[in-house]
mmCIF file of C-alpha atoms in Angstrom:
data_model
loop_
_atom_site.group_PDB
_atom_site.id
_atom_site.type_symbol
_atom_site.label_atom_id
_atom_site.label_comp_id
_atom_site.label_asym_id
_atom_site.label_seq_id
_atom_site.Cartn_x
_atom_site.Cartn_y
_atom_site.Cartn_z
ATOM 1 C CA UNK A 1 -29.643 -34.288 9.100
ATOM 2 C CA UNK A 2 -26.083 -33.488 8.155
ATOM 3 C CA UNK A 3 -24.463 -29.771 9.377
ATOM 4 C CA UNK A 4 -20.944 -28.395 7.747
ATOM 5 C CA UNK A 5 -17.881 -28.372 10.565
ATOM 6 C CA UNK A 6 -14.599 -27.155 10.001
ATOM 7 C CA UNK A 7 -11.992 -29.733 10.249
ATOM 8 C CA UNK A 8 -8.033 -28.581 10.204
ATOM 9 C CA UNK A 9 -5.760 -29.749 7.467
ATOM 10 C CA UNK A 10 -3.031 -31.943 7.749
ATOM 11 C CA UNK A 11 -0.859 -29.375 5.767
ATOM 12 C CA UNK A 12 -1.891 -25.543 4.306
ATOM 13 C CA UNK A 13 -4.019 -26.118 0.704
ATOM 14 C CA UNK A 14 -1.551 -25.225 -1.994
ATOM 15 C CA UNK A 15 -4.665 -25.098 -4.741
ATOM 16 C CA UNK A 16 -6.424 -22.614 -2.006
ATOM 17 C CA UNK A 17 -3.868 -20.292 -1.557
ATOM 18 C CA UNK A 18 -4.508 -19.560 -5.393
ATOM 19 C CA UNK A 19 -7.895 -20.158 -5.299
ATOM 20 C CA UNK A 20 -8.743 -17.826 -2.030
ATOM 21 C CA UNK A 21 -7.735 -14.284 -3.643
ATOM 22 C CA UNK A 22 -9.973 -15.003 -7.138
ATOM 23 C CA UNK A 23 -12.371 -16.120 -4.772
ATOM 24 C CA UNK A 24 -12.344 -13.165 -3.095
ATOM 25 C CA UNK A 25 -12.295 -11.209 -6.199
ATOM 26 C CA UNK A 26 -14.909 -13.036 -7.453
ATOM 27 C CA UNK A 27 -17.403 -12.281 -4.410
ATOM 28 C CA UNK A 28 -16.192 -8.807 -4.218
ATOM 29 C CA UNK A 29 -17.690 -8.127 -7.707
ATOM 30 C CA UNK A 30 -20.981 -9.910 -6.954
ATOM 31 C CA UNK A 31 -21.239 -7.535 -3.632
ATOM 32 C CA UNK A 32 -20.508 -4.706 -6.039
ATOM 33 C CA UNK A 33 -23.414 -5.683 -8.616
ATOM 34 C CA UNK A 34 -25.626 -5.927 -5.860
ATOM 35 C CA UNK A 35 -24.841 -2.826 -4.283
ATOM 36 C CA UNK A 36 -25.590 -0.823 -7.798
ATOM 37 C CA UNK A 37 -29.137 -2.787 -8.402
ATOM 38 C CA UNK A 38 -29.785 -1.731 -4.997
ATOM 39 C CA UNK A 39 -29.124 1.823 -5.340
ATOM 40 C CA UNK A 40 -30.936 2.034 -8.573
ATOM 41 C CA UNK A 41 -28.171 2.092 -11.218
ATOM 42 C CA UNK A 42 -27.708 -0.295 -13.956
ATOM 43 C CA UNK A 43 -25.758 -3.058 -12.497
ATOM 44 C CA UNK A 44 -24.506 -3.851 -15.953
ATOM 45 C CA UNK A 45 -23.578 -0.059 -16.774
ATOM 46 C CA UNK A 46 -21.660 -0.032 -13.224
ATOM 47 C CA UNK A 47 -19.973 -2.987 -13.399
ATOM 48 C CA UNK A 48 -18.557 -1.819 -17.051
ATOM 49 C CA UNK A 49 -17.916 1.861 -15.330
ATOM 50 C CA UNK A 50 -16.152 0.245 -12.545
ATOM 51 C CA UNK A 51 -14.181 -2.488 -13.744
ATOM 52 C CA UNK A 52 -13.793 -2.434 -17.790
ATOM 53 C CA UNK A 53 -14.341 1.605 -18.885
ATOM 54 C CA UNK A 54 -10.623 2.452 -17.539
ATOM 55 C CA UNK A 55 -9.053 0.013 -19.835
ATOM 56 C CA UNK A 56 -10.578 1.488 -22.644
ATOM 57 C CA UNK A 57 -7.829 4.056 -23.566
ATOM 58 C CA UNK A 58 -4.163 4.808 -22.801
ATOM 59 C CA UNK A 59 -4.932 7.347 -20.175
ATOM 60 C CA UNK A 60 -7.254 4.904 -18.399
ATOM 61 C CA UNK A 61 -4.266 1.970 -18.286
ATOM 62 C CA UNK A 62 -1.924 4.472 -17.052
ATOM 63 C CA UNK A 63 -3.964 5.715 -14.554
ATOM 64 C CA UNK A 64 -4.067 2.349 -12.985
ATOM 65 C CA UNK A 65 -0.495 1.648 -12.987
ATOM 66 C CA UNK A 66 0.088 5.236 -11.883
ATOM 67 C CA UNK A 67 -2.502 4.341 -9.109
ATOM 68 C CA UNK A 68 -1.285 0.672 -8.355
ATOM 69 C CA UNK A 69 2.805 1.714 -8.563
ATOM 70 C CA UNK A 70 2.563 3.364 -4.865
ATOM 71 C CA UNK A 71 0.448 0.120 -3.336
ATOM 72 C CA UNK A 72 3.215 -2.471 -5.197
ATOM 73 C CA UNK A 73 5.890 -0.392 -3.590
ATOM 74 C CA UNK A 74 4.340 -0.270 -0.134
ATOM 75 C CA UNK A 75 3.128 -3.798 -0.165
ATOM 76 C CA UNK A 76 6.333 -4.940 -0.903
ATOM 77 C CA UNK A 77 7.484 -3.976 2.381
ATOM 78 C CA UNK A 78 4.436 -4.721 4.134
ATOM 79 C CA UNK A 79 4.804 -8.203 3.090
ATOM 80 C CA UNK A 80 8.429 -8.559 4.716
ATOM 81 C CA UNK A 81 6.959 -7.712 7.722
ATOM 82 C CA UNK A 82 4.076 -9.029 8.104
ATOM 83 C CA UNK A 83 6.044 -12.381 6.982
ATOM 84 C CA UNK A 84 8.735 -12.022 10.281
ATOM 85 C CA UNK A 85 5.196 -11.702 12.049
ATOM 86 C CA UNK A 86 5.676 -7.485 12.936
ATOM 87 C CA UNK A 87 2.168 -5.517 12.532
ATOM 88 C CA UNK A 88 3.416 -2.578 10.798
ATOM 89 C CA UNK A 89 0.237 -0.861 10.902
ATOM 90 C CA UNK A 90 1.979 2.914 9.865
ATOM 91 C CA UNK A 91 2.299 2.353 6.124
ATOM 92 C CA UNK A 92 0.163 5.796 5.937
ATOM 93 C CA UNK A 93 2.403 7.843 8.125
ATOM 94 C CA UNK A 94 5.973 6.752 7.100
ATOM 95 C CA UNK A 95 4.281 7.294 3.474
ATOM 96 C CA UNK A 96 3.483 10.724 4.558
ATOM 97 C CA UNK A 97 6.779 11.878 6.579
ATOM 98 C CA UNK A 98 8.461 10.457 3.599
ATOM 99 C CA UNK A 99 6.848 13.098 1.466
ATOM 100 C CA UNK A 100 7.614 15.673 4.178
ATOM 101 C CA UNK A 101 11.428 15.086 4.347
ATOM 102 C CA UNK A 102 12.067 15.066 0.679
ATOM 103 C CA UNK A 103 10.007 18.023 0.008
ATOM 104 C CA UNK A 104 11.805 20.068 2.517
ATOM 105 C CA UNK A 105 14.989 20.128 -0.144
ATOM 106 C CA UNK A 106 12.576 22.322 -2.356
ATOM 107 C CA UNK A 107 10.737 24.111 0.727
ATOM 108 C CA UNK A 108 13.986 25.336 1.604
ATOM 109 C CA UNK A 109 16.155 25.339 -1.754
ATOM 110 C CA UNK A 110 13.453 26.537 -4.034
ATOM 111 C CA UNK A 111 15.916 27.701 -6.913
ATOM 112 C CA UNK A 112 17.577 24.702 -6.655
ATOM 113 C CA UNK A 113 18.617 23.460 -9.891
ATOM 114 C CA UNK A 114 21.137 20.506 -9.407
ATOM 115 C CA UNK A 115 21.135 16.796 -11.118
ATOM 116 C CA UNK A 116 21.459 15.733 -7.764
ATOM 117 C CA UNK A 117 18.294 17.347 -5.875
ATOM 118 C CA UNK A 118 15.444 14.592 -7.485
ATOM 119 C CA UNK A 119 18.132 11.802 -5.552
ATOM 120 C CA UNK A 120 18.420 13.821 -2.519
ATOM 121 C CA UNK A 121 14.886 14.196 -2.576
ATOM 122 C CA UNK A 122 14.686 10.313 -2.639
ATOM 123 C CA UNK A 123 17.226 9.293 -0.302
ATOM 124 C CA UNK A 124 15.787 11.834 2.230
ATOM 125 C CA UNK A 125 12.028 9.951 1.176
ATOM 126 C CA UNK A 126 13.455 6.465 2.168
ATOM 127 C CA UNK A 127 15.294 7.533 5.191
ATOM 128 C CA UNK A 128 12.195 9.658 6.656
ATOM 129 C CA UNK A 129 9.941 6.655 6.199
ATOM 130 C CA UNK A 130 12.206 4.114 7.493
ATOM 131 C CA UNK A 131 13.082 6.460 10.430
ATOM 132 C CA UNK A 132 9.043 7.221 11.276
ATOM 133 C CA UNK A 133 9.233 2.650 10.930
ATOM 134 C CA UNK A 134 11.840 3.263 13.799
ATOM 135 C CA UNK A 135 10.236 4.707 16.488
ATOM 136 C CA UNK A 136 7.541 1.728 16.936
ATOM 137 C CA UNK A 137 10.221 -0.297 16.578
ATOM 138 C CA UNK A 138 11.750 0.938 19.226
ATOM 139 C CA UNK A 139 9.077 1.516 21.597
ATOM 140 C CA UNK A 140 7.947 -2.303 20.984
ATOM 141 C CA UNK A 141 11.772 -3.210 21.722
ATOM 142 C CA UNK A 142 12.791 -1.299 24.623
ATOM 143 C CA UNK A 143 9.126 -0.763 26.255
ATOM 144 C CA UNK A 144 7.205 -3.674 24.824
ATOM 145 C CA UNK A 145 4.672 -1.215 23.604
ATOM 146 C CA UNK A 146 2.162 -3.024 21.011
ATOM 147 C CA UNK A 147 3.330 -2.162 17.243
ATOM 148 C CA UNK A 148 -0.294 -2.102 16.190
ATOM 149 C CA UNK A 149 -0.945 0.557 18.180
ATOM 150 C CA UNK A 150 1.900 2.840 18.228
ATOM 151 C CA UNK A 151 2.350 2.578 14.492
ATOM 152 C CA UNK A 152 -1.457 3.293 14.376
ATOM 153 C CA UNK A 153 -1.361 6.297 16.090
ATOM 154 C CA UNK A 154 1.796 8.073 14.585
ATOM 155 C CA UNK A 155 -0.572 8.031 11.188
ATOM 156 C CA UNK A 156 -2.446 11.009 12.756
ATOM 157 C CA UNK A 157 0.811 12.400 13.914
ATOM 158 C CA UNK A 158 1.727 12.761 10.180
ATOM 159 C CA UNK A 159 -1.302 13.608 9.688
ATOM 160 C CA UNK A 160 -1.321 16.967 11.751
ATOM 161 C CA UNK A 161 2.424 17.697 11.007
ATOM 162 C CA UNK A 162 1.128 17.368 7.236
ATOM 163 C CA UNK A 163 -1.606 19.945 7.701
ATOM 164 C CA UNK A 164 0.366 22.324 9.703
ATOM 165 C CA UNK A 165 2.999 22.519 7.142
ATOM 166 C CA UNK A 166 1.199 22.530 4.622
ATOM 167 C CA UNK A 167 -1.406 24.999 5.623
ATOM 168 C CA UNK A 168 1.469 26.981 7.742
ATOM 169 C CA UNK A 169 4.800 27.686 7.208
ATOM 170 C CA UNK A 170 5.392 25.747 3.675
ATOM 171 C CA UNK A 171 2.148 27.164 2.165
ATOM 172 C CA UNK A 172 3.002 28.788 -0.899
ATOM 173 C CA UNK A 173 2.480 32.462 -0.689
ATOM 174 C CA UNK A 174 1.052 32.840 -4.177
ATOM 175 C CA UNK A 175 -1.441 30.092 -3.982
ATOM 176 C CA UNK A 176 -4.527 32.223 -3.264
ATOM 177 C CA UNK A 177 -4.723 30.661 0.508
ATOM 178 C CA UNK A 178 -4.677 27.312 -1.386
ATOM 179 C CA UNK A 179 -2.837 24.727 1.005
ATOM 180 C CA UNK A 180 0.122 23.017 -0.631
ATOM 181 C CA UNK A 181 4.009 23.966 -1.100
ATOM 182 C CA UNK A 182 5.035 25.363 -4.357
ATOM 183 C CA UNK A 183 4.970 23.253 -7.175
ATOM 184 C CA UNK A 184 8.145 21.676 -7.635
ATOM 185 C CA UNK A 185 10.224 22.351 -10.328
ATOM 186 C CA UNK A 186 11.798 20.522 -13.501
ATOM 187 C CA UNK A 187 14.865 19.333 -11.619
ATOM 188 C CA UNK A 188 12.557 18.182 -8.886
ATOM 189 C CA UNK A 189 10.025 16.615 -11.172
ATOM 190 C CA UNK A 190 10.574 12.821 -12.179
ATOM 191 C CA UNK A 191 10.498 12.310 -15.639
ATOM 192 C CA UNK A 192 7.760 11.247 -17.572
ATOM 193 C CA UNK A 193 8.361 7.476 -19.477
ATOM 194 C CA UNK A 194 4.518 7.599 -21.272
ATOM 195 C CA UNK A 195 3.921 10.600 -23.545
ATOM 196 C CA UNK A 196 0.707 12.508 -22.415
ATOM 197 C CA UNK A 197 -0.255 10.006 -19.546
ATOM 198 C CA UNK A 198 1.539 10.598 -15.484
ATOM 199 C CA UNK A 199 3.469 7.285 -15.900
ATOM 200 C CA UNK A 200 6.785 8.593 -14.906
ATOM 201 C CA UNK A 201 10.143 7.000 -13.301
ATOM 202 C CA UNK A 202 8.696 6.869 -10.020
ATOM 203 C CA UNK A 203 6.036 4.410 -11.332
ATOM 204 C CA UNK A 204 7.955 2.361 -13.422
ATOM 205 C CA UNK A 205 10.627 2.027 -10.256
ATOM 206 C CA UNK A 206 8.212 0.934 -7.704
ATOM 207 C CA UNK A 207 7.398 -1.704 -9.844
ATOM 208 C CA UNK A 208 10.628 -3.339 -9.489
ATOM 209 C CA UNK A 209 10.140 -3.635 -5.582
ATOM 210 C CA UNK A 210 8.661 -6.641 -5.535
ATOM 211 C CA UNK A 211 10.210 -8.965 -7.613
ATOM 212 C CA UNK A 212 13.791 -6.986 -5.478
ATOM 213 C CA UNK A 213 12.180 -8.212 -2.502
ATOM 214 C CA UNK A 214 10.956 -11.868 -3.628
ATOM 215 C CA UNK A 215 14.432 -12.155 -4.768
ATOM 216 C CA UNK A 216 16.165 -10.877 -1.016
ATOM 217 C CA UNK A 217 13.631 -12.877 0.489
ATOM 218 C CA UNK A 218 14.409 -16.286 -1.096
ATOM 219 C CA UNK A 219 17.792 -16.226 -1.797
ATOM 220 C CA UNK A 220 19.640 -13.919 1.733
ATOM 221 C CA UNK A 221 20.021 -14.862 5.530
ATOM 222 C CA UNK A 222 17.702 -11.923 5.964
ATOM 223 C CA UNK A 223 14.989 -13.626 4.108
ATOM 224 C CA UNK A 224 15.908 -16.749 5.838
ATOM 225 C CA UNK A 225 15.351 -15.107 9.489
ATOM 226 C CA UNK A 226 12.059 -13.949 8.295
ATOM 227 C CA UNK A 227 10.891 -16.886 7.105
ATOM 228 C CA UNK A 228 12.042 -18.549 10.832
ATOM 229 C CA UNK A 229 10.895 -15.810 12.826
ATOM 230 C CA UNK A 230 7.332 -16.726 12.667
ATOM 231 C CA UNK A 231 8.278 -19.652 15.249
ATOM 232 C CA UNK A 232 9.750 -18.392 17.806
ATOM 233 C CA UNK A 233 11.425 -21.279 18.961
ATOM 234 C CA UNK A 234 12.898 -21.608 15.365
ATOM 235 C CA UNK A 235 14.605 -18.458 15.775
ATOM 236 C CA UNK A 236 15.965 -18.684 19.029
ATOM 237 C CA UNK A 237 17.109 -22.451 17.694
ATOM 238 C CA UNK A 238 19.020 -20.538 14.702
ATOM 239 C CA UNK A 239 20.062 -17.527 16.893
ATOM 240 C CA UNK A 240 18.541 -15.031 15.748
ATOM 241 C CA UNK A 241 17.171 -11.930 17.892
ATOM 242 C CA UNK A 242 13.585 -11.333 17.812
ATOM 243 C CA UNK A 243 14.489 -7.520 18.403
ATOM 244 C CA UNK A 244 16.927 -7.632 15.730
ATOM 245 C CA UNK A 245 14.099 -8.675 13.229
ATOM 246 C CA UNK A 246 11.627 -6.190 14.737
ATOM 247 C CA UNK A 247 14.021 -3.791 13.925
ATOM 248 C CA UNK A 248 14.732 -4.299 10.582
ATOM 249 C CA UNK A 249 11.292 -5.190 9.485
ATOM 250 C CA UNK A 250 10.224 -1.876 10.019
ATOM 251 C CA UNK A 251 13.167 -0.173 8.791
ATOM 252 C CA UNK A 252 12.805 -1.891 5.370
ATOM 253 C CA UNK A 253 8.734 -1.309 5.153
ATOM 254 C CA UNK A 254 9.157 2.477 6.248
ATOM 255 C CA UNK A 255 11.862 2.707 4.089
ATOM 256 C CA UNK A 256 9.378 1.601 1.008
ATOM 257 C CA UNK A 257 6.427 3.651 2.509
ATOM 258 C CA UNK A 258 8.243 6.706 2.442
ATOM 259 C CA UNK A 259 9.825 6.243 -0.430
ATOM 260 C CA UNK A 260 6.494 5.713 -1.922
ATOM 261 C CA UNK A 261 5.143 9.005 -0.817
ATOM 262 C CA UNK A 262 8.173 11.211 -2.056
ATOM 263 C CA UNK A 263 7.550 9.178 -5.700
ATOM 264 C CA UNK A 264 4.285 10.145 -5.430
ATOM 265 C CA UNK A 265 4.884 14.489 -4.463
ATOM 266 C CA UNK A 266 7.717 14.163 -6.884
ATOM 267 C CA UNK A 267 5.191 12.648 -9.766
ATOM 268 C CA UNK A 268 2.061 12.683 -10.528
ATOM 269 C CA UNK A 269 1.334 15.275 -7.409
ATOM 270 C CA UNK A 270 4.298 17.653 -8.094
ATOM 271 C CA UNK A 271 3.875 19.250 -4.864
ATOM 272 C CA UNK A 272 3.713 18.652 -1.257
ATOM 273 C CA UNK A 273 -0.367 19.065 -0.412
ATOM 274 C CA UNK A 274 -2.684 18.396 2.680
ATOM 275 C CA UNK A 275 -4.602 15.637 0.589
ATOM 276 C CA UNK A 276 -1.643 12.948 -0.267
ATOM 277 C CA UNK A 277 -2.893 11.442 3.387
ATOM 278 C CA UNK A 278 -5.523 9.496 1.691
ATOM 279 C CA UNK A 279 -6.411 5.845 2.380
ATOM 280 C CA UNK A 280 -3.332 4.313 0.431
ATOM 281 C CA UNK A 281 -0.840 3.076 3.095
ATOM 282 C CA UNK A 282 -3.979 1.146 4.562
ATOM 283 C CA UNK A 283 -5.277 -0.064 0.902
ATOM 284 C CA UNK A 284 -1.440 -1.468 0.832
ATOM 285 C CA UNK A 285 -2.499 -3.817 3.422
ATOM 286 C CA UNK A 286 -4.828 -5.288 1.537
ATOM 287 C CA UNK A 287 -2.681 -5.578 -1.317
ATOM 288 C CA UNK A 288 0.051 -7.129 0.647
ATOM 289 C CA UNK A 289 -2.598 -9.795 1.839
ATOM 290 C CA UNK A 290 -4.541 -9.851 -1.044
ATOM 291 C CA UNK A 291 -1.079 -11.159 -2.882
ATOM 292 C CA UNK A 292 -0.971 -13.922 -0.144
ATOM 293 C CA UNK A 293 2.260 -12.432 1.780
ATOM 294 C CA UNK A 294 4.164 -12.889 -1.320
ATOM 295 C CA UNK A 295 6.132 -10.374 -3.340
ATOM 296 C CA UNK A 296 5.047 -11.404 -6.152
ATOM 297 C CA UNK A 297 1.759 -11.742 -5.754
ATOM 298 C CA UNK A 298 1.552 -7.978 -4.718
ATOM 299 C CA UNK A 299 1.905 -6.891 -8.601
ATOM 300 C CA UNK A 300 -1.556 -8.398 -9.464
ATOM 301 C CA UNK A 301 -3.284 -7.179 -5.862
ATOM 302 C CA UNK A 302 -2.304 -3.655 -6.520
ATOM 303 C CA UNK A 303 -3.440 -3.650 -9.970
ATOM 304 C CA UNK A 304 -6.863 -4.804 -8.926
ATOM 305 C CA UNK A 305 -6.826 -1.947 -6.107
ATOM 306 C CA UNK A 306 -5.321 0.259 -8.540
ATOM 307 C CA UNK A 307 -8.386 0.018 -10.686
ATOM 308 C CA UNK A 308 -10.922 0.125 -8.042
ATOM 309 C CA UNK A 309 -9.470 3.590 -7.495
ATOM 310 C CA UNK A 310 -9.431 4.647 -10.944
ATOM 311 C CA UNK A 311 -13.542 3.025 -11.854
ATOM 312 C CA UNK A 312 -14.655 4.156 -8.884
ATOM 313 C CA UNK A 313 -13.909 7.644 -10.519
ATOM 314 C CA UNK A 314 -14.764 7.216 -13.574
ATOM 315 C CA UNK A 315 -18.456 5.909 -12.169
ATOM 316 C CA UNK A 316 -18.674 8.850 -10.015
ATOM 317 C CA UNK A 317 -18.462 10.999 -13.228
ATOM 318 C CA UNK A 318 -20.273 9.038 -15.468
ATOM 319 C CA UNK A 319 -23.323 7.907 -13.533
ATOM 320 C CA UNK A 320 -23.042 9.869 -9.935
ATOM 321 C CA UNK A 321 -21.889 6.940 -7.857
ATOM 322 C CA UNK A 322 -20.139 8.415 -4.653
ATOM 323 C CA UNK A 323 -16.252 7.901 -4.585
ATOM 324 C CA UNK A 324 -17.048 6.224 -1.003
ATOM 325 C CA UNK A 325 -17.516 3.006 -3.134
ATOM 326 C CA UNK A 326 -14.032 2.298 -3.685
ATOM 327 C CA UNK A 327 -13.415 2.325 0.341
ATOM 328 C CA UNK A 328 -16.479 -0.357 0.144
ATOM 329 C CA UNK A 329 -15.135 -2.702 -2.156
ATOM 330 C CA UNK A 330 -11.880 -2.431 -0.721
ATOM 331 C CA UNK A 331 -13.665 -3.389 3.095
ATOM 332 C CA UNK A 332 -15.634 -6.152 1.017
ATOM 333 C CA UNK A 333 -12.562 -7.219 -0.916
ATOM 334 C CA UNK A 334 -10.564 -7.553 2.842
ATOM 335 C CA UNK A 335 -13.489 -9.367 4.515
ATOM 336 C CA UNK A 336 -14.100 -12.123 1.723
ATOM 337 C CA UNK A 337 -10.165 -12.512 1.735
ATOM 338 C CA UNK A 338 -10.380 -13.506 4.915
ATOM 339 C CA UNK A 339 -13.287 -15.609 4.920
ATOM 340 C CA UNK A 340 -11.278 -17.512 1.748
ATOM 341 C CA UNK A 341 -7.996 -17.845 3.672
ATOM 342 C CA UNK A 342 -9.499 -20.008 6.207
ATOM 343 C CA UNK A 343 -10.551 -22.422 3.566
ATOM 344 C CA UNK A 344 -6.193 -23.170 3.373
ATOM 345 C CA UNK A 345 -6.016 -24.432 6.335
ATOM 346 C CA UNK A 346 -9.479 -26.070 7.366
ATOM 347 C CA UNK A 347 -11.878 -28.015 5.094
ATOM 348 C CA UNK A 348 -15.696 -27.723 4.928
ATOM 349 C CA UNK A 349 -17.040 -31.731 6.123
ATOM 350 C CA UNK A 350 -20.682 -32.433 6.350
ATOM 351 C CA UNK A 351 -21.292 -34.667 9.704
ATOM 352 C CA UNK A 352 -24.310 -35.877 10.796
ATOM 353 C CA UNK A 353 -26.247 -32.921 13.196
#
């Protein structure tokens, strides 16, 4: 009787590492079909809801690039850091302070009507993001402190700054009690690229992060330190600082993160509200690994994400699915990933039992 074992490679699986994500993919929609037939919807009429109905008009294919723009710009970041081997778990929070400090030019300069305020309102994105990125940096520096878990838990600091400003003193006074800051105006606004869709500036921009990053990655010393750092003694061999990379890792993915967020209040949002903390710094993750920890290969991931978000919707209105099914296939999605990845660097061999 013959059993299946595990045995390493000699060398990662080139073919795998393009093979594990459509596997993943590809298990991820079989999970889904089963899921509807066992719910009682049409698998058929779900799986066309889900994954074909959105490309099926303009609107629908800007939605998902409006939707994927923020997880390509976030991943991007992610992928620099997860790469130098830093667990930059606080995509969500440096997202959301990034929001927070950009929208405090309008809070406070509401009449505000300069060619300069929608950069301002930028810069100040980046720089709140990558400053939120700095204090686990620090802490894991100076104190040692975990980065999983300090960058974890300053999410739900943003979170409660979020809602007290935004229920509190930035509420806008002629909202009806509605939470949220006032809508922002023209100047503020980023320009919209696709007549009578949200694909504005913002989208089209974040777009651009990855191949940026690919291209600082393979061709700087930076991106030469990162790809080192993974082994330690490497690094130490080429004399580089270990705290030096921490650093910068998270200054460049908070950066990203938080410029993502203010692109995101500044478009398709147009105002500061309690509900921009949703899931999307920790669906970046996914993307980032999805994409295999390459730039690149972060533009397809957040597509696919991007339209789990947007069928997901469209099957909540159209047949009554509930919205929680896009946090599903995005667990399933992670899991099979996973469970594919160790296929690069082990192979399946029968021996005998």
């Amino acid at each position: 009787m013959l059993r299946l074992r595990l045995q390493a490679r000699a060398r990662p699986s080139t073919r795998m590492q393009f093979a594990a994500p459509l596997l993943a993919v590809g298990g991820t929609a079989l999970v889904a079909f089963a899921v509807l037939a066992a719910s009682g919807h049409p698998p058929l009429g779900g799986f066309y809801a889900l994954f074909l109905a959105p490309f099926g008009s303009a609107s629908g294919w800007s939605d998902v690039l409006v939707k994927a723009a923020p997880l390509a710009l976030i991943g991007a970041g992610l992928v620099v850091a997860y790469r130098a081997r830093v667990w930059n778990i606080g995509a969500q929070g440096q997202y959301v302070i990034g929001a927070v400090l950009g929208s405090s030019l309008i809070v406070y300069h509401p009449d505000a009507t300069s060619a300069w305020l929608l950069p301002a309102m930028v810069l100040l994105g980046a720089v709140g993001g990558a400053a939120y990125g700095a204090i686990p940096a620090l802490l894991n520096t100076r104190f040692n402190a975990n980065e999983i878990l300090t960058s974890l838990m300053l999410d739900y600091v943003a979170l409660y700054l979020l809602r007290y400003l935004t229920f509190g003193p930035w509420r806008d006074p002629h909202s009806y009690g509605f939470p949220g800051s006032i809508s922002f105006p023209d100047a503020a606004s980023l320009p919209i690229i696709w007549p009578q869709t949200q694909f504005d500036l913002g989208a089209l921009c974040a777009f651009f992060a990855a191949p940026l990053v690919w291209l600082l990655l393979r061709g700087s010393l930076f991106g030469f330190q990162v790809r080192v750092s993974a082994s330690a003694p490497a690094a130490r061999y080429a004399g580089f600082s270990r705290g030096r990379t921490v650093w910068q890792a998270f200054l460049l993915s908070g950066a990203c993160a938080g410029l993502a967020g203010i692109l995101q209040v500044a478009g398709p949002i147009d105002q500061l509200r309690p509900n921009i903390y949703s899931d999307i710094g920790f669906a970046a993750i996914i993307v980032a690994y999805l994409g295999q920890l390459n730039p690149l290969g972060v533009l397809p991931a957040a597509l696919l994400v991007g339209l789990f978000y947007v069928g997901a919707d469209n099957a909540q209105i159209t047949m009554g699915l509930p919205v929680a099914l896009t946090q599903l296939l995005q667990g399933v999605l992670l899991f099979t990933l996973l469970a594919a990845n160790v296929l690069v660097r082990y192979r399946l061999r029968r021996v005998p039992a």
